[in-house]
Short mmCIF file of C-alpha atoms and ligand atoms in Angstrom, two decimals:
data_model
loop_
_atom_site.label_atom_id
_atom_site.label_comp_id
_atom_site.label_asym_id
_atom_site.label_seq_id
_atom_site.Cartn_x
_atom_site.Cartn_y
_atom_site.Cartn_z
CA UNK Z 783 20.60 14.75 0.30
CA UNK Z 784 18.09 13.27 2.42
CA UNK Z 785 14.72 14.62 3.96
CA UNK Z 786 13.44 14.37 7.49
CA UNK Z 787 10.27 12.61 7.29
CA UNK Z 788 7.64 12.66 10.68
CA UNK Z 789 8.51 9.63 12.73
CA UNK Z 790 4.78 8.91 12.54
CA UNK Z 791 4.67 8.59 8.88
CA UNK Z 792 8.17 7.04 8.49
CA UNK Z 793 6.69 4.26 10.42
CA UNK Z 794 3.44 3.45 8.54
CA UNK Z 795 3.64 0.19 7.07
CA UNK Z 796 2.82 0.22 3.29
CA UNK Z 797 -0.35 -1.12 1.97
CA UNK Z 798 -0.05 -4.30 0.52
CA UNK Z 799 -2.21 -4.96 -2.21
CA UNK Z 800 -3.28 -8.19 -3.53
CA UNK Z 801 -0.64 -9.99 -5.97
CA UNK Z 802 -1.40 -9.22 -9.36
CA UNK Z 803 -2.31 -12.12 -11.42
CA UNK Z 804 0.75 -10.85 -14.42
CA UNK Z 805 3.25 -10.84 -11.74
CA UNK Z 806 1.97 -14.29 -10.22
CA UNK Z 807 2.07 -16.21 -14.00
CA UNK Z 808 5.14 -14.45 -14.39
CA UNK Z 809 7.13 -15.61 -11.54
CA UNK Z 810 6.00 -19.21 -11.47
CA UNK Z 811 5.62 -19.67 -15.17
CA UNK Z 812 1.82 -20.26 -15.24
CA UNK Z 813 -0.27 -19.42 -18.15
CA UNK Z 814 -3.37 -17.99 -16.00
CA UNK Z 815 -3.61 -16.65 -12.48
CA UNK Z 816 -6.63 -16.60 -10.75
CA UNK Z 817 -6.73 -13.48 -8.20
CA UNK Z 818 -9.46 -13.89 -5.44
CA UNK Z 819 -7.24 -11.64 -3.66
CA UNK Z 820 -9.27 -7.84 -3.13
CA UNK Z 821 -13.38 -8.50 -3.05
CA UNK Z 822 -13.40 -7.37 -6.82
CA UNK Z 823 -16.59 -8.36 -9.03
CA UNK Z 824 -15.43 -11.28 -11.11
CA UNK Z 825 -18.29 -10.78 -13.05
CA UNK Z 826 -16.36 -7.54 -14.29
CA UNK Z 827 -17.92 -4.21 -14.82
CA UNK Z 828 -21.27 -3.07 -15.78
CA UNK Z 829 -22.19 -3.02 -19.11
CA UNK Z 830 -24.02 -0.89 -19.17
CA UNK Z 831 -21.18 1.34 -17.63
CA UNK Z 832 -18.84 -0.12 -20.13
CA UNK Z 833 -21.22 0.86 -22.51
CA UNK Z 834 -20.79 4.36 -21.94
CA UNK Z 835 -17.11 4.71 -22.07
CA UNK Z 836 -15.88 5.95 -25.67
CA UNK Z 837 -18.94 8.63 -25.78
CA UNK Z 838 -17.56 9.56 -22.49
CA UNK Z 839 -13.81 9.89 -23.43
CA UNK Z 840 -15.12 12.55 -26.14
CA UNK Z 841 -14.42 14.90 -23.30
CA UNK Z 842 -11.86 13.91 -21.85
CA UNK Z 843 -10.08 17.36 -22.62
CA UNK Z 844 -11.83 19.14 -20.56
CA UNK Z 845 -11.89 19.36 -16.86
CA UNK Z 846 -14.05 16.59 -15.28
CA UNK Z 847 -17.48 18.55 -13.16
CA UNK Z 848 -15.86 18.90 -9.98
CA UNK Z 849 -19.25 18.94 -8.24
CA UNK Z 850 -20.11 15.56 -9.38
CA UNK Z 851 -23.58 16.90 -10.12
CA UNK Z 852 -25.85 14.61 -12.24
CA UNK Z 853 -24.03 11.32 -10.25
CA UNK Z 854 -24.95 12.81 -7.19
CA UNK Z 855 -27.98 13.55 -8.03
CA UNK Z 856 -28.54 9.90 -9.09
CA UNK Z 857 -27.38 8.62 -6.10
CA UNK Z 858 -29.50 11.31 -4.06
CA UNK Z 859 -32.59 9.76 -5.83
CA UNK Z 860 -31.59 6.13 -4.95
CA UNK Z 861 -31.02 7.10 -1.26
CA UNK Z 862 -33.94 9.34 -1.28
CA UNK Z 863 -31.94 12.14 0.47
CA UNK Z 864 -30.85 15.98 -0.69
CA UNK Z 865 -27.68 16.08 -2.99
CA UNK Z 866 -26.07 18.10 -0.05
CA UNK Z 867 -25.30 15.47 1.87
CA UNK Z 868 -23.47 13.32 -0.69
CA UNK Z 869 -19.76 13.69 -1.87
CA UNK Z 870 -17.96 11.53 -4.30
CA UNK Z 871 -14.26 10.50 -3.60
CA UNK Z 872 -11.41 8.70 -5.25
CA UNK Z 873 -12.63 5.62 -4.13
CA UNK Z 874 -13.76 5.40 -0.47
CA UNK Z 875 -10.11 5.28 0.12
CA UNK Z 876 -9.91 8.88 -0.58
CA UNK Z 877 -12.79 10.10 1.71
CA UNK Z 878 -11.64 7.84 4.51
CA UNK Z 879 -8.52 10.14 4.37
CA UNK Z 880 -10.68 13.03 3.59
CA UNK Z 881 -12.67 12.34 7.05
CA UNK Z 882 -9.65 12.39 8.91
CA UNK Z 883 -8.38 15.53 7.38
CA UNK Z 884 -11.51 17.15 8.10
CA UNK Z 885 -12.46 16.27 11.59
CA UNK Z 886 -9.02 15.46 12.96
CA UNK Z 887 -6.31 17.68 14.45
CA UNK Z 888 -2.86 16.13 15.26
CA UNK Z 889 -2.66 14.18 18.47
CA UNK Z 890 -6.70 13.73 18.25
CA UNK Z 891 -7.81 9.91 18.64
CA UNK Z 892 -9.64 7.75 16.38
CA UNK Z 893 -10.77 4.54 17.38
CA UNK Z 894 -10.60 1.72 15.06
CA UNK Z 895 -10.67 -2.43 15.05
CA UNK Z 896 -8.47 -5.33 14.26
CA UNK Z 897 -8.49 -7.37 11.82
CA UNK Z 898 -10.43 -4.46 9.59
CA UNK Z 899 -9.51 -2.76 6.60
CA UNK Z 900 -6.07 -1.82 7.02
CA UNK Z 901 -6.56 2.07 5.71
CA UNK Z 902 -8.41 3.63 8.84
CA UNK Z 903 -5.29 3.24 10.36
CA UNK Z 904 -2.97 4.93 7.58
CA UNK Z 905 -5.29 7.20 7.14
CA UNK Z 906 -5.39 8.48 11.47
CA UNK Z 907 -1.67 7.98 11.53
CA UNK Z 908 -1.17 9.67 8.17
CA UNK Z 909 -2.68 12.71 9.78
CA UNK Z 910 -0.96 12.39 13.13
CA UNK Z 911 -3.44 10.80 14.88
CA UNK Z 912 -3.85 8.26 17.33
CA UNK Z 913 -5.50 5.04 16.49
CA UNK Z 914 -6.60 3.17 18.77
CA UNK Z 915 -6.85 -0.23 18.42
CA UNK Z 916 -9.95 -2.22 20.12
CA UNK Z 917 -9.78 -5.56 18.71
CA UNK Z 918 -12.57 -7.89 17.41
CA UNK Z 919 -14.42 -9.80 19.30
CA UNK Z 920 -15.46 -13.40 18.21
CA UNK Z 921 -14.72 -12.39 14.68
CA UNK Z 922 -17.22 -9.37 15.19
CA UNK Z 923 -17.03 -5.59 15.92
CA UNK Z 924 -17.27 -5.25 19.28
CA UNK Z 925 -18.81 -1.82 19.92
CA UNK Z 926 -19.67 -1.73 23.77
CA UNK Z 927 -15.31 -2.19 23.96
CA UNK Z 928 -15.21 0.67 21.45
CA UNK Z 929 -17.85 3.00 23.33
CA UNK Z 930 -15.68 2.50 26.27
CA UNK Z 931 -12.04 3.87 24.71
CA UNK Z 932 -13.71 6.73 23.65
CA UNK Z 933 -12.44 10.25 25.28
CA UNK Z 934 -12.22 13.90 24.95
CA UNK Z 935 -9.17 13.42 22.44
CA UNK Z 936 -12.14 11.24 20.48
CA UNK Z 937 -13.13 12.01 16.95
CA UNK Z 938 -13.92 9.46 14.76
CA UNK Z 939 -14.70 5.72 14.59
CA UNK Z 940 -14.56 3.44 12.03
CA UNK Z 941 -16.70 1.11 12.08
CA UNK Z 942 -16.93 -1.62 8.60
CA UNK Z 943 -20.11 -2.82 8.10
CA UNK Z 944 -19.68 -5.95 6.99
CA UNK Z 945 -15.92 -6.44 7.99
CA UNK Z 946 -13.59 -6.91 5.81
CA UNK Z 947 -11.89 -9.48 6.68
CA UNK Z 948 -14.24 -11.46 8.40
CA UNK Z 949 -17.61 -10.48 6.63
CA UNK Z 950 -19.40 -9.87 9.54
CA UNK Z 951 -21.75 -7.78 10.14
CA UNK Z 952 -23.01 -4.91 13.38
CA UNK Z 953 -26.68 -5.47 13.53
CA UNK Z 954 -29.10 -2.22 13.96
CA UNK Z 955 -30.42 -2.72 17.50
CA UNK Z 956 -26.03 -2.96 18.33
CA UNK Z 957 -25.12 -0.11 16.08
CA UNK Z 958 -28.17 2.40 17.45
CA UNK Z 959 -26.96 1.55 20.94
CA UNK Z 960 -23.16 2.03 19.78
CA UNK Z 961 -25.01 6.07 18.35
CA UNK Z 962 -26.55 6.81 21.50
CA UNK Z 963 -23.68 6.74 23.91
CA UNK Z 964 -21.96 8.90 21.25
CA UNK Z 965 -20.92 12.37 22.97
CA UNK Z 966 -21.43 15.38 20.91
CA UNK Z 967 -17.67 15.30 19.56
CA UNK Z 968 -17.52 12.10 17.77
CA UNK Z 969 -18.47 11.07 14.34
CA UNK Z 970 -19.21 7.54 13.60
CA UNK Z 971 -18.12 6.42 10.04
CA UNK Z 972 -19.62 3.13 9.12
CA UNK Z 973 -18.08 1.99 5.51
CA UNK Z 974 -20.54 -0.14 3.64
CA UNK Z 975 -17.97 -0.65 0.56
CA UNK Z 976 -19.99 -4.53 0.52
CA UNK Z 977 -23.26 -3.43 1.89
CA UNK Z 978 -25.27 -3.93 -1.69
CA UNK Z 979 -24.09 -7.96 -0.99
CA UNK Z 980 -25.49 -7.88 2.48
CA UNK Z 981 -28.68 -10.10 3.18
CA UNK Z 982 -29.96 -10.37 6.81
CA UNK Z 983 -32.71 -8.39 8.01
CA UNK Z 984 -30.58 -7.28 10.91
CA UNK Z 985 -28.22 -5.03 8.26
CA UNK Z 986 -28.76 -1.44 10.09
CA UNK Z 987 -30.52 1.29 7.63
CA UNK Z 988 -28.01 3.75 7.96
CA UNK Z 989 -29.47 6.25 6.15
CA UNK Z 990 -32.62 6.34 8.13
CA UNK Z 991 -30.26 6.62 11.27
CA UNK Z 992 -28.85 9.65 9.43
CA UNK Z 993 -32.00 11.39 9.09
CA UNK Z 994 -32.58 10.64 12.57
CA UNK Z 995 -29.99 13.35 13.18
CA UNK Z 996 -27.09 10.53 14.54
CA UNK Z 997 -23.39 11.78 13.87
CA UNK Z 998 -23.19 8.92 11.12
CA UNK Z 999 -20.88 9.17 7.96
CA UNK Z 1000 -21.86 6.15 5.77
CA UNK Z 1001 -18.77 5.48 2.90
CA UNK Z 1002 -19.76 3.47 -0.27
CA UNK Z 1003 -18.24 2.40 -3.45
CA UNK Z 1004 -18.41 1.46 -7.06
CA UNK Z 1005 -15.29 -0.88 -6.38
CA UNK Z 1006 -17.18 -3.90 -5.39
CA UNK Z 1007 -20.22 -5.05 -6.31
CA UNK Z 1008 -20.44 -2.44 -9.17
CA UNK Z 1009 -16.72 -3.83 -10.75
CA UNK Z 1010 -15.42 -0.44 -11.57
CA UNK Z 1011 -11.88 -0.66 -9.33
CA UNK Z 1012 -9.93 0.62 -11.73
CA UNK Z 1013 -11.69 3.51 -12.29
CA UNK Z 1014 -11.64 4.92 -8.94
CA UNK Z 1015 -14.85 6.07 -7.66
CA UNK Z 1016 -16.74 6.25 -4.08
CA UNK Z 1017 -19.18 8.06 -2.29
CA UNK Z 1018 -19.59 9.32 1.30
CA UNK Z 1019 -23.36 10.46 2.79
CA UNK Z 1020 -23.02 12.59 6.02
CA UNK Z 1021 -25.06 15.90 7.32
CA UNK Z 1022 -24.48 18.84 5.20
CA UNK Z 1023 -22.10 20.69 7.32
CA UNK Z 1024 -19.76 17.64 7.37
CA UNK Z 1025 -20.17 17.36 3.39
CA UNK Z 1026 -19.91 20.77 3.37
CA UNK Z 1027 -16.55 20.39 5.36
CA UNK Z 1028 -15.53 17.51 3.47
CA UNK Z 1029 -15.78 19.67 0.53
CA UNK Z 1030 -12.99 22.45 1.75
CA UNK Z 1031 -10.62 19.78 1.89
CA UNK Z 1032 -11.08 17.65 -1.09
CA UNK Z 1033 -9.17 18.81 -4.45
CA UNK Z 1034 -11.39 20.15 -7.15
CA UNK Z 1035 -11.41 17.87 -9.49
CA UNK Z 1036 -10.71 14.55 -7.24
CA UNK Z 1037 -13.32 12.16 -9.13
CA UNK Z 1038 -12.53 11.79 -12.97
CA UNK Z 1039 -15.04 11.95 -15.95
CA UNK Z 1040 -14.98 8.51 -16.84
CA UNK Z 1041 -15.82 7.42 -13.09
CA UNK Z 1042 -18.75 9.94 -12.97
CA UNK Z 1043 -20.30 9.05 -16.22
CA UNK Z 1044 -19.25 5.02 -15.65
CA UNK Z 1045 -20.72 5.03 -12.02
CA UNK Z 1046 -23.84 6.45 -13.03
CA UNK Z 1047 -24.40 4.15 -15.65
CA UNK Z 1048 -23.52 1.34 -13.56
CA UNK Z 1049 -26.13 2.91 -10.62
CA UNK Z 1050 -28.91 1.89 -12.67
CA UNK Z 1051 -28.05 -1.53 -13.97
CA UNK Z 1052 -30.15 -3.53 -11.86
CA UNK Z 1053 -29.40 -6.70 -13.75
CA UNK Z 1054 -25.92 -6.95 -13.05
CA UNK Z 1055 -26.37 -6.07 -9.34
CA UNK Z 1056 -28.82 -8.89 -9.31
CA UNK Z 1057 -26.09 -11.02 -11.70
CA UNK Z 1058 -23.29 -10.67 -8.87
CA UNK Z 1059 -25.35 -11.45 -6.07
CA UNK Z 1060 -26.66 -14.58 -7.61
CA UNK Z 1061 -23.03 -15.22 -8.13
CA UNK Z 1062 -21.56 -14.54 -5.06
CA UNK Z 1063 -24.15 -16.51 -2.85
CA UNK Z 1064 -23.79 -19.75 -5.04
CA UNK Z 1065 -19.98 -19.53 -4.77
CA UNK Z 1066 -20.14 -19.26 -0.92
CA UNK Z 1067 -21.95 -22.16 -0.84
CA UNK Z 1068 -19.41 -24.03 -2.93
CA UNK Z 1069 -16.78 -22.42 -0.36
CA UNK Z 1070 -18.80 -23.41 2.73
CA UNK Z 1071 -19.17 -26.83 1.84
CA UNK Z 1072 -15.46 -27.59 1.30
CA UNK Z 1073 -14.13 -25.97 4.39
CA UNK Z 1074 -17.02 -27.88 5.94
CA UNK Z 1075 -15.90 -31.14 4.23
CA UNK Z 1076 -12.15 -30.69 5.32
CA UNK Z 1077 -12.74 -29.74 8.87
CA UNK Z 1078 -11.97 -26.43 8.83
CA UNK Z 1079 -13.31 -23.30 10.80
CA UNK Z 1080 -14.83 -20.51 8.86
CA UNK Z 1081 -17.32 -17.36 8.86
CA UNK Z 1082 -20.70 -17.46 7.24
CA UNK Z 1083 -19.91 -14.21 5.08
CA UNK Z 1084 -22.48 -11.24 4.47
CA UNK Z 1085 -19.84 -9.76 2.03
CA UNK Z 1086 -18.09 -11.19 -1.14
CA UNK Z 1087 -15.52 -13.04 0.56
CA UNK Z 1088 -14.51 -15.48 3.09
CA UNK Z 1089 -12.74 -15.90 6.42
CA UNK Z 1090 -11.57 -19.57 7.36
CA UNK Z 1091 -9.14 -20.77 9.55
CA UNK Z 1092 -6.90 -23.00 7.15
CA UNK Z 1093 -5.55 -24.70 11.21
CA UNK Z 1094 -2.07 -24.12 9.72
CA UNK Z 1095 0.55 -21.41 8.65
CA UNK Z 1096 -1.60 -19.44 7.09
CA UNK Z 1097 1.39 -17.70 4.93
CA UNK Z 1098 2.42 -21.41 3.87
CA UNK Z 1099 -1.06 -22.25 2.68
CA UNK Z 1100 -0.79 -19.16 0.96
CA UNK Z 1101 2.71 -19.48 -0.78
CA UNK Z 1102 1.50 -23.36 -1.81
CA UNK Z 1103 -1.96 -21.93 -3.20
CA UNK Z 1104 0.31 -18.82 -5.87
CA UNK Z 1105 1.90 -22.24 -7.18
CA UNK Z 1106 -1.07 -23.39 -8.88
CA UNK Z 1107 -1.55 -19.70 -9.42
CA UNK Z 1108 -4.16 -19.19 -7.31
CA UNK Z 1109 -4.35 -15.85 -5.42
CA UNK Z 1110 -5.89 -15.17 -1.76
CA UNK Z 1111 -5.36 -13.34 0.98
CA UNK Z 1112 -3.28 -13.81 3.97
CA UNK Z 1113 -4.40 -12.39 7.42
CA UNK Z 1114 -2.73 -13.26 9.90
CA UNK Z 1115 -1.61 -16.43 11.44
CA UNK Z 1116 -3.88 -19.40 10.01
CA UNK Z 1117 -6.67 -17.24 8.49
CA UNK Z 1118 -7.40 -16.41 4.74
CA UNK Z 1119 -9.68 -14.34 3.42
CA UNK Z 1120 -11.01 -15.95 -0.19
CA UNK Z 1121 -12.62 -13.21 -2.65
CA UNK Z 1122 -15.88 -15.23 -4.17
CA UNK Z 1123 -15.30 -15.34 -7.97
CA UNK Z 1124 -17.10 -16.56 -11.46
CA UNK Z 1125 -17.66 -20.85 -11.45
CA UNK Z 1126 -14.62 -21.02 -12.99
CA UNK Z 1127 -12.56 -19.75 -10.93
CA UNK Z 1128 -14.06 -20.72 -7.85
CA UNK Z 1129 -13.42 -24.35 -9.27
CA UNK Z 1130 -9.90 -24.00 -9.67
CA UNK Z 1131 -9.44 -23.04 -6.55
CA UNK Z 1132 -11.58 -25.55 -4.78
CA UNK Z 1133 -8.96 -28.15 -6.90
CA UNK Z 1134 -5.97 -26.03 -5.72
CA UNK Z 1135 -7.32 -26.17 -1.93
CA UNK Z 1136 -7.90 -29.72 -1.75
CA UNK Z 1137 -4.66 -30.46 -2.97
CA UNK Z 1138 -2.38 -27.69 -0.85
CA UNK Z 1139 -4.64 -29.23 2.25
CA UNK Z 1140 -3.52 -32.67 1.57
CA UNK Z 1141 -0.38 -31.93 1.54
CA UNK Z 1142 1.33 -33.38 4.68
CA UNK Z 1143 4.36 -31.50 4.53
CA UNK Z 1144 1.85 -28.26 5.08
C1 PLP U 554 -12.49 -2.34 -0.92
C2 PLP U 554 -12.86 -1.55 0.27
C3 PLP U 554 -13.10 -0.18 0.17
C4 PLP U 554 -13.19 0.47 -1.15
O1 PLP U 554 -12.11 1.11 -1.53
P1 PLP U 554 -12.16 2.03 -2.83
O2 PLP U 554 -11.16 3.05 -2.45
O3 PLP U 554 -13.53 2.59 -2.95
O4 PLP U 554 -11.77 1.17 -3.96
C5 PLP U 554 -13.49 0.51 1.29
N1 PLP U 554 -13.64 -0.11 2.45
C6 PLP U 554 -13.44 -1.41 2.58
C7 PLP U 554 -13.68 -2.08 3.86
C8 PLP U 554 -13.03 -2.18 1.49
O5 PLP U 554 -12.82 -3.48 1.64
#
C-alpha cells in the first residue's frame, strides 16, 4: 500500500543535522570526536539549570503547565514587557512552524534568504507556501532586495539576526527602514536564536521596535548560548493578538516540564552567560588568526560560529577534517561554518586545519 503525499512536501529536502560525534568515532575508529558542527554551548548547560533537574522530574507524572506561566513571566520581567506577548515553543524550530501555520494560507508567499537557516523554508513549504528566495548580499541580509519581492500574496519574512551561517548581522537604522516600507499584511520575524552573543552597538533593539507598534515577531532560544538543546525550549515575543493566534495553533502541552523549570533556572544565571561569551570571543580570535595566517577569506562573526572560505572543495575539506574526528559544517561550495568551542577543542581543530590545509592533494 502506498500513500499519496503533496508534491510540495514530497519534495522538501530533509534537514540535515550535524554528524554526531558517536557516529563519527564510530565510523573512523577514533576514540573522541569533536562536534563544532550546530552553534551549541561547549561550555554545556547551566548549572544552575542542571541544578534543578531531579527536584523537577518529581513531577514528571503530571501534565507539564501548558501556559508556561512562571517562565514567561521570568522572561516578561527580563524583557520588561506584559506576559501576553510571549509564547514558549519546542525550540524556536517549533514556533517558526507555528508562525507559518498561523499567518499563512496555502499558496501565500513568504520571503526568505540564502544561505540562512535552512527551516524557514521547510517550514513555508511545509505549509504550502511559497518561499521566496532573495539571496544574500556580500555575506549580509539584504533587505532593500527583500522589501522589493514583497506582494499582496506576502506574509511573512524571515529575517536571522545574526545569520546563521555567516554571523552577520542587520543593523537598526537598516532593519527600521526594512519596518517602514512594511504594508499592513506582512509580519516581519527576526530570529535572534544568537542574539545574547551579539556585541556591536548597531544590534537593533527589537523589542523597543515592538512597542513601537512595528509588525515584528522576535524568536529566541535556550539552545545556544543557554546549552539546553536537548531539552527543547524557545520563545517567541510578538503583539498579543499574534500570541494570542499563535496560541490556537500550538498543542497544549508543546513545552515540557523539565524545559520550563531548566530554562528558567538557566534565565537567571548570569555567570554562565558571561562564562560563554568570554569563551566564545577568545576562541574567535584563535579562529581569526589562523584563517588570517593561511590566507584564507572569512567573516568577523557576531554569533558563535564562523564563516570562511576554505578556497577549495568545501565538502573535501570537510570529509578530511571527520578523519581526525573533527566535526564542522559544510555550506556550500568552499565555505564552512566552524561552531566556537571550549580551548580544547578549539585546539584540536586548529591542529586538524593546519594539517587538512597542507595537504596538497586537497
Ligand atoms: C539553532 C537555531 C535556532 C534554534 O533552534 P531551536 O529549535 O530553538 O533549537 C533557531 N534559529 C537559528 C537561526 C538557529 O541557528
Amino acid at each position: 500500500m502506498s500513500i499519496e503525499v503533496h508534491p510540495a512536501i514530497a519534495a522538501i529536502s530533509p534537514y540535515v543535522p550535524g554528524r554526531l560525534a558517536e557516529d563519527v568515532e564510530r565510523e573512523f575508529g577514533i576514540a573522541q570526536a569533536t562536534k563544532l558542527a550546530s552553534n551549541e554551548n561547549a561550555l554545556g548547560p547551566s548549572p544552575k539549570a542542571l541544578s534543578i533537574l531531579k527536584e523537577a522530574s518529581k513531577t514528571l507524572n503530571r501534565y507539564p503547565d501548558g501556559n508556561g506561566s512562571a517562565l514567561k513571566k521570568a522572561i516578561a520581567a527580563r524583557c520588561g514587557i506584559p506576559v501576553d506577548r510571549i509564547i514558549l515553543g519546542n525550540g524556536s524550530d517549533e514556533l517558526i512552524s507555528l508562525l507559518v501555520k498561523t499567518v499563512m494560507a496555502p499558496g501565500d508567499d513568504a520571503i526568505i534568504s540564502a544561505p540562512s537557516f535552512s527551516i524557514y523554508e521547510k517550514a513555508v513549504t511545509a505549509g504550502l507556501g511559497n518561499a521566496i528566495i532573495v539571496p544574500l548580499t556580500n555575506h549580509c541580509y539584504d533587505l532593500s532586495a527583500m522589501a522589493t519581492a514583497i506582494t499582496p500574496r506576502t506574509r511573512l519574512c524571515f529575517v536571522c539576526n545574526p545569520n546563521n551561517p555567516t554571523g552577520t548581522v542587520v543593523g537598526r537604522e537598516q532593519l527600521l527602514s526594512f519596518l517602514r516600507q512594511m504594508p499592513n499584511h506582512v509580519l516581519v520575524a527576526v530570529d535572534e536564536a544568537y542574539g545574547e552573543y551579539v556585541t556591536t552597538p548597531d544590534y537593533p533593539d527589537t523589542i523597543a521596535l515592538q512597542s513601537q507598534e512595528y509588525p515584528l515577531v522576535v524568536l529566541r532560544t535556550f539552545s545556544k548560548i543557554y546549552g539546553l538543546a536537548g531539552l527543547r525550549i524557545g520563545y517567541g515575543i510578538a503583539s498579543p493578538d499574534v500570541i494570542e493566534a499563535m496560541n490556537k495553533v500550538r498543542l497544549p502541552f508543546n513545552t515540557n516540564t523539565l524545559a520550563q523549570r531548566a530554562a528558567l533556572a538557566a534565565l537567571q544565571d548570569d555567570d554562565h552567560i558571561q562564562a560563554s561569551r568570554t569563551m566564545n570571543r577568545a576562541g574567535k580570535t584563535l579562529f581569526y588568526e589562523m584563517f588570517h595566517q593561511l590566507g584564507l577569506p572569512f567573516i568577523y562573526s557576531e554569533a558563535n560560529f564562523v564563516y570562511v572560505d576554505t578556497k577549495r572543495d568545501g565538502k573535501t575539506v570537510f570529509e578530511a577534517l571527520l578523519r581526525f574526528g573533527i566535526i564542522v559544517r559544510h555550506i556550500d561550495g568552499p565555505m564552512l561554518r566552524i561552531t566556537v568551542g571550549r580551548p580544547d577543542e578549539n585546539e584540536r581543530f586548529i591542529t586538524a586545519f593546519h594539517t587538512v590545509m597542507q595537504t596538497p592533494a586537497l
